[in-house]
Amino acid sequence: MTATPEIMTAFTSGLKDINLDEAGAPRPGQKAAGMKSASATIYDMAATLSGGGDLWNWGMYDARLVEEIRALVPGFGEWTDGFSEQLYFLALRDLPGGLDELAGRDVLEVGCGMGEGLNFLSRIVPEARMTGLDLSPRAIARGTATLARGSALRFVHGDAEDLPFEDASVDVLVNIESSHTYPDLGKFLREAARVLRPGGHLSHIDVFTRQRYAAMGKTAAEIDELEWTTDHDISAEVRAAVRRRMAQGSHFRKKLERQRLNPLMRQIVAHSQILMFGGMFAGYQPNSTIRALSRIGVVPWMSGLPMESYRHQVAVRR
């Protein structure tokens, strides 16, 4: 299945509906189903077309994290720009017990995509048992075919709002740049609380509109099983990563230059990727060529949600 204009419209209108509602009310059944179907189709297509790489999320840049990762993963930053990996590293590194207490533990990522981020974490904490879940069947199939390694790293198809895991079966649940697409945030958080063992942690990283952040606070306060311990604004670090990616001579730009594209198509591809991976959040302004193409409808303009912050929040299961 391809992402038709109708599917893209369902997805973008669903995103606006979800992220501009300060109350955080669950979407009605038909709307929720439509949004999930559109999301699965889009990410199925991405899994089919993607050649793999290092653009898994908007990423972050913190020089201290880079040095910590290099001490654990020799050669880190030589083959990718390392920005997506830093978000994943932060998700585990800033838990109360840190990395040392994760050996032998069960780590679940909800919204794992094709699994590259979880694969990276499995190198950081090789003694942990890691499972990735995603709504896209193709993404899960690809992760299973290319990355899975028995109980050390496996992938499961499923819905974040209806997790196919037993009660109290997970020590750490990671959710990165995914929950802003969920029609029922409260249902996801209740599911996270259900599958976490007492004392287990939810490490939640996402981008927020003003309204979605208010809805997150309201919804989280209603779930007694989760105690929220930290809420760190990492917007500056995320913007730093996006700007470094956009810069001339960056890993992202060099990778594009190696593709067999004419100069105009290269600009169009770069523009689309920058919009998808946080360009507006970081103050991106397209050049005159892209502006002209947007006026005649060849490329999308600077449409999108008014994202105001990017945050890392941690909760413990009571």
Coordinates of C-alpha atoms in Angstrom, one line a residue:
M1 CA 0.0 0.0 0.0
T2 CA 1.2 3.5 -0.8
A3 CA 0.7 6.7 1.1
T4 CA -2.0 8.3 -1.0
P5 CA -3.0 12.0 -0.7
E6 CA -6.1 10.8 1.3
I7 CA -3.9 8.8 3.7
M8 CA -1.5 11.8 4.2
T9 CA -4.4 14.1 4.8
A10 CA -5.8 11.7 7.4
F11 CA -2.4 11.5 9.1
T12 CA -1.7 15.3 9.2
S13 CA -5.2 16.2 10.2
G14 CA -5.1 13.6 12.9
L15 CA -1.8 15.0 14.2
K16 CA -3.3 18.5 14.4
D17 CA -6.4 17.2 16.2
I18 CA -4.3 15.3 18.7
N19 CA -1.6 18.0 19.4
L20 CA -3.8 21.1 19.5
D21 CA -6.2 19.8 22.1
E22 CA -5.2 21.0 25.5
A23 CA -7.7 18.8 27.2
G24 CA -6.1 15.6 25.8
A25 CA -9.4 13.9 25.3
P26 CA -9.3 10.5 23.6
R27 CA -10.1 10.7 19.9
P28 CA -13.5 9.1 19.0
G29 CA -13.2 5.5 17.8
Q30 CA -13.5 6.2 14.0
K31 CA -11.0 9.0 14.2
A32 CA -8.5 7.0 16.2
A33 CA -8.8 4.0 13.9
G34 CA -8.3 6.3 10.8
M35 CA -5.2 7.9 12.4
K36 CA -3.7 4.6 13.3
S37 CA -4.3 3.1 9.9
A38 CA -2.8 6.1 8.2
S39 CA 0.2 6.0 10.5
A40 CA 0.9 2.3 9.9
T41 CA 0.6 2.8 6.2
I42 CA 3.1 5.7 6.1
Y43 CA 5.6 3.9 8.3
D44 CA 5.1 0.7 6.2
M45 CA 6.1 2.7 3.2
A46 CA 9.1 4.2 5.0
A47 CA 10.3 0.8 6.0
T48 CA 10.0 -0.5 2.4
L49 CA 11.8 2.5 0.9
S50 CA 14.4 3.3 3.5
G51 CA 18.0 2.2 2.9
G52 CA 18.6 2.5 6.6
G53 CA 20.9 5.0 8.2
D54 CA 21.0 7.5 11.1
L55 CA 17.9 9.6 10.7
W56 CA 15.6 7.9 13.2
N57 CA 14.4 11.0 15.0
W58 CA 15.3 14.7 15.4
G59 CA 18.3 13.9 17.5
M60 CA 20.2 15.9 20.1
Y61 CA 23.7 17.2 20.5
D62 CA 25.5 17.3 23.8
A63 CA 29.3 17.1 23.8
R64 CA 29.4 15.3 27.2
L65 CA 27.1 12.6 25.9
V66 CA 29.3 12.1 22.8
E67 CA 32.4 11.5 25.0
E68 CA 30.5 9.1 27.2
I69 CA 29.2 7.1 24.2
R70 CA 32.7 7.0 22.6
A71 CA 34.0 5.4 25.8
L72 CA 31.4 2.6 25.4
V73 CA 31.3 2.3 21.6
P74 CA 34.7 2.8 19.9
G75 CA 34.3 4.6 16.6
F76 CA 31.1 6.3 17.5
G77 CA 30.4 9.3 15.3
E78 CA 32.6 8.1 12.4
W79 CA 29.9 6.5 10.3
T80 CA 26.8 8.5 11.4
D81 CA 26.4 12.0 12.8
G82 CA 25.5 10.4 16.1
F83 CA 22.5 12.7 16.9
S84 CA 19.8 10.1 16.8
E85 CA 21.9 7.8 19.0
Q86 CA 22.3 10.5 21.7
L87 CA 18.6 10.6 22.3
Y88 CA 18.5 6.9 22.8
F89 CA 21.5 7.0 25.1
L90 CA 19.9 9.7 27.2
A91 CA 16.7 7.6 27.6
L92 CA 18.7 5.0 29.6
R93 CA 21.6 7.0 30.9
D94 CA 19.4 9.4 32.9
L95 CA 17.4 6.7 34.7
P96 CA 18.0 6.7 38.5
G97 CA 20.1 3.5 38.4
G98 CA 22.0 4.5 35.3
L99 CA 23.3 2.0 32.8
D100 CA 25.0 -0.3 35.5
E101 CA 21.6 -1.6 36.8
L102 CA 20.3 -2.7 33.4
A103 CA 22.2 -5.9 33.0
G104 CA 19.7 -8.8 33.0
R105 CA 16.7 -6.4 32.8
D106 CA 13.8 -6.4 30.3
V107 CA 13.7 -3.2 28.2
L108 CA 10.8 -2.5 26.0
E109 CA 10.7 0.3 23.3
V110 CA 7.2 1.3 22.2
G111 CA 7.3 2.9 18.8
C112 CA 10.6 1.4 17.7
G113 CA 10.3 1.9 14.0
M114 CA 12.7 -0.3 12.1
G115 CA 14.6 -1.0 15.3
E116 CA 17.9 0.8 14.7
G117 CA 17.7 2.9 17.9
L118 CA 17.1 -0.2 20.0
N119 CA 19.8 -2.0 18.2
F120 CA 22.2 0.8 19.2
L121 CA 21.0 0.5 22.9
S122 CA 21.7 -3.3 22.8
R123 CA 25.3 -2.4 22.1
I124 CA 25.4 0.0 25.1
V125 CA 23.8 -2.5 27.4
P126 CA 24.5 -5.9 25.8
E127 CA 23.4 -7.9 28.9
A128 CA 19.8 -6.5 28.8
R129 CA 16.9 -8.2 27.1
M130 CA 15.4 -5.8 24.6
T131 CA 12.1 -5.8 22.8
G132 CA 10.8 -3.3 20.2
L133 CA 7.2 -2.8 19.4
D134 CA 5.7 -0.8 16.5
L135 CA 2.4 -0.3 14.8
S136 CA 4.0 -0.8 11.3
P137 CA 4.1 -4.5 10.3
R138 CA 6.7 -3.8 7.7
A139 CA 9.0 -2.0 10.1
I140 CA 8.8 -4.9 12.5
A141 CA 9.4 -7.4 9.7
R142 CA 12.5 -5.5 8.6
G143 CA 13.8 -5.2 12.2
T144 CA 13.3 -8.9 12.7
A145 CA 15.0 -9.8 9.4
T146 CA 18.0 -7.5 9.8
L147 CA 18.6 -6.9 13.5
A148 CA 17.0 -9.4 15.8
R149 CA 19.3 -11.6 17.9
G150 CA 17.2 -14.1 19.9
S151 CA 16.2 -12.9 23.4
A152 CA 18.8 -10.2 23.3
L153 CA 16.9 -8.2 20.7
R154 CA 13.5 -9.0 19.3
F155 CA 10.6 -7.2 17.6
V156 CA 6.9 -7.5 18.0
H157 CA 4.0 -5.9 16.1
G158 CA 1.4 -4.2 18.3
D159 CA -0.4 -1.1 19.4
A160 CA 1.0 1.3 22.0
E161 CA -2.5 1.6 23.5
D162 CA -3.0 -2.1 23.8
L163 CA 0.4 -3.7 24.6
P164 CA 0.6 -7.4 24.0
F165 CA 2.6 -8.1 27.2
E166 CA 1.8 -9.5 30.6
D167 CA 1.3 -7.4 33.7
A168 CA 4.6 -6.5 35.5
S169 CA 6.8 -8.0 32.8
V170 CA 9.0 -5.0 31.9
D171 CA 11.7 -3.2 33.9
V172 CA 12.2 -0.2 31.6
L173 CA 9.8 1.1 28.9
V174 CA 11.3 3.6 26.4
N175 CA 9.2 5.8 24.2
I176 CA 11.0 8.2 21.9
E177 CA 9.4 10.8 19.6
S178 CA 6.3 8.7 19.2
S179 CA 3.5 9.5 21.6
H180 CA 2.5 12.7 19.9
T181 CA 0.8 10.5 17.3
Y182 CA -1.2 8.5 19.8
P183 CA -5.0 9.2 19.7
D184 CA -5.4 8.2 23.4
L185 CA -2.4 9.3 25.5
G186 CA -4.0 8.2 28.7
K187 CA -4.5 4.7 27.5
F188 CA -0.8 4.4 26.5
L189 CA 0.3 5.7 29.9
R190 CA -2.0 3.2 31.7
E191 CA -0.7 0.4 29.5
A192 CA 2.9 1.5 30.4
A193 CA 2.0 1.4 34.1
R194 CA 0.4 -2.1 33.7
V195 CA 3.4 -3.8 32.0
L196 CA 6.0 -2.2 34.2
R197 CA 7.2 -4.0 37.3
P198 CA 7.0 -2.1 40.6
G199 CA 10.0 0.1 40.7
G200 CA 10.4 0.0 36.9
H201 CA 10.7 3.2 34.9
L202 CA 9.1 4.8 31.9
S203 CA 11.6 7.0 29.9
H204 CA 9.5 9.3 27.7
I205 CA 11.1 11.6 25.2
D206 CA 9.0 13.7 22.8
V207 CA 8.3 17.0 21.1
F208 CA 5.3 19.1 22.4
T209 CA 3.0 21.8 21.3
R210 CA 1.9 24.0 24.2
Q211 CA -1.5 22.2 24.2
R212 CA 0.0 18.7 24.1
Y213 CA 2.3 19.5 27.0
A214 CA -0.7 20.7 29.1
A215 CA -2.6 17.6 28.1
M216 CA 0.4 15.4 29.1
G217 CA 0.5 17.0 32.6
K218 CA -3.2 16.6 33.1
T219 CA -3.3 13.0 31.9
A220 CA -0.2 11.9 33.8
A221 CA -1.6 13.3 37.0
E222 CA -4.7 11.1 36.7
I223 CA -2.6 7.8 36.7
D224 CA -1.8 7.0 40.3
E225 CA 0.5 4.0 39.4
L226 CA 3.1 6.3 37.9
E227 CA 5.1 8.8 39.8
W228 CA 6.8 11.4 37.6
T229 CA 10.3 12.1 38.9
T230 CA 11.9 14.3 36.2
D231 CA 10.9 16.6 33.4
H232 CA 13.9 18.0 31.5
D233 CA 13.6 20.5 28.7
I234 CA 16.2 19.4 26.1
S235 CA 15.0 21.8 23.3
A236 CA 18.4 23.5 23.1
E237 CA 20.2 20.2 22.5
V238 CA 17.7 19.1 19.9
R239 CA 17.9 22.4 18.0
A240 CA 21.7 22.1 18.1
A241 CA 21.5 18.7 16.5
V242 CA 19.0 19.8 13.8
R243 CA 21.1 22.8 12.9
R244 CA 24.3 20.8 12.7
R245 CA 22.5 18.3 10.4
M246 CA 21.3 21.2 8.1
A247 CA 24.7 22.8 7.9
Q248 CA 26.8 22.7 4.7
G249 CA 29.4 19.9 4.9
S250 CA 27.4 17.9 7.5
H251 CA 27.1 14.1 7.4
F252 CA 23.6 14.5 6.1
R253 CA 24.6 16.8 3.3
K254 CA 27.6 14.7 2.3
K255 CA 25.4 11.6 2.2
L256 CA 23.0 13.4 -0.2
E257 CA 25.8 14.4 -2.4
R258 CA 26.8 10.8 -2.9
Q259 CA 23.4 9.9 -4.2
R260 CA 22.9 10.1 -8.0
L261 CA 20.6 13.1 -8.0
N262 CA 20.6 16.2 -10.1
P263 CA 21.2 19.4 -8.1
L264 CA 17.5 20.4 -8.1
M265 CA 16.3 17.0 -6.9
R266 CA 19.0 17.1 -4.2
Q267 CA 17.6 20.4 -2.9
I268 CA 14.1 19.0 -2.9
V269 CA 15.1 15.9 -1.0
A270 CA 17.1 17.9 1.5
H271 CA 14.2 20.3 2.0
S272 CA 11.7 17.4 2.6
Q273 CA 14.1 15.6 5.0
I274 CA 14.8 18.8 7.0
L275 CA 11.1 19.5 7.4
M276 CA 10.5 15.9 8.6
F277 CA 13.3 15.9 11.1
G278 CA 12.8 19.1 13.0
G279 CA 13.7 21.9 10.6
M280 CA 10.9 24.3 11.7
F281 CA 11.7 23.7 15.3
A282 CA 15.3 24.8 14.7
G283 CA 14.4 27.9 12.6
Y284 CA 15.0 26.5 9.2
Q285 CA 14.3 28.8 6.3
P286 CA 14.3 27.4 2.7
N287 CA 16.3 29.0 -0.1
S288 CA 14.8 31.0 -3.0
T289 CA 14.6 27.9 -5.3
I290 CA 12.5 25.9 -2.8
R291 CA 10.4 29.0 -2.1
A292 CA 9.6 29.3 -5.8
L293 CA 8.9 25.5 -6.1
S294 CA 6.5 25.7 -3.1
R295 CA 4.5 28.6 -4.7
I296 CA 3.7 26.3 -7.7
G297 CA 3.0 23.3 -5.4
V298 CA 6.0 21.2 -6.3
V299 CA 7.3 20.9 -2.7
P300 CA 5.6 21.4 0.6
W301 CA 5.9 24.8 2.3
M302 CA 6.6 25.4 6.0
S303 CA 3.4 23.8 7.2
G304 CA 3.4 22.0 10.5
L305 CA 2.5 22.0 14.1
P306 CA 3.7 24.8 16.4
M307 CA 6.1 22.6 18.4
E308 CA 7.4 24.6 21.4
S309 CA 9.5 22.2 23.5
Y310 CA 11.3 18.8 23.4
R311 CA 11.4 17.1 26.7
H312 CA 12.7 14.0 28.6
Q313 CA 10.3 12.8 31.3
V314 CA 10.9 9.9 33.6
A315 CA 8.3 8.1 35.7
V316 CA 8.6 5.2 38.2
R317 CA 6.0 2.5 38.7
R318 CA 4.8 2.7 42.3

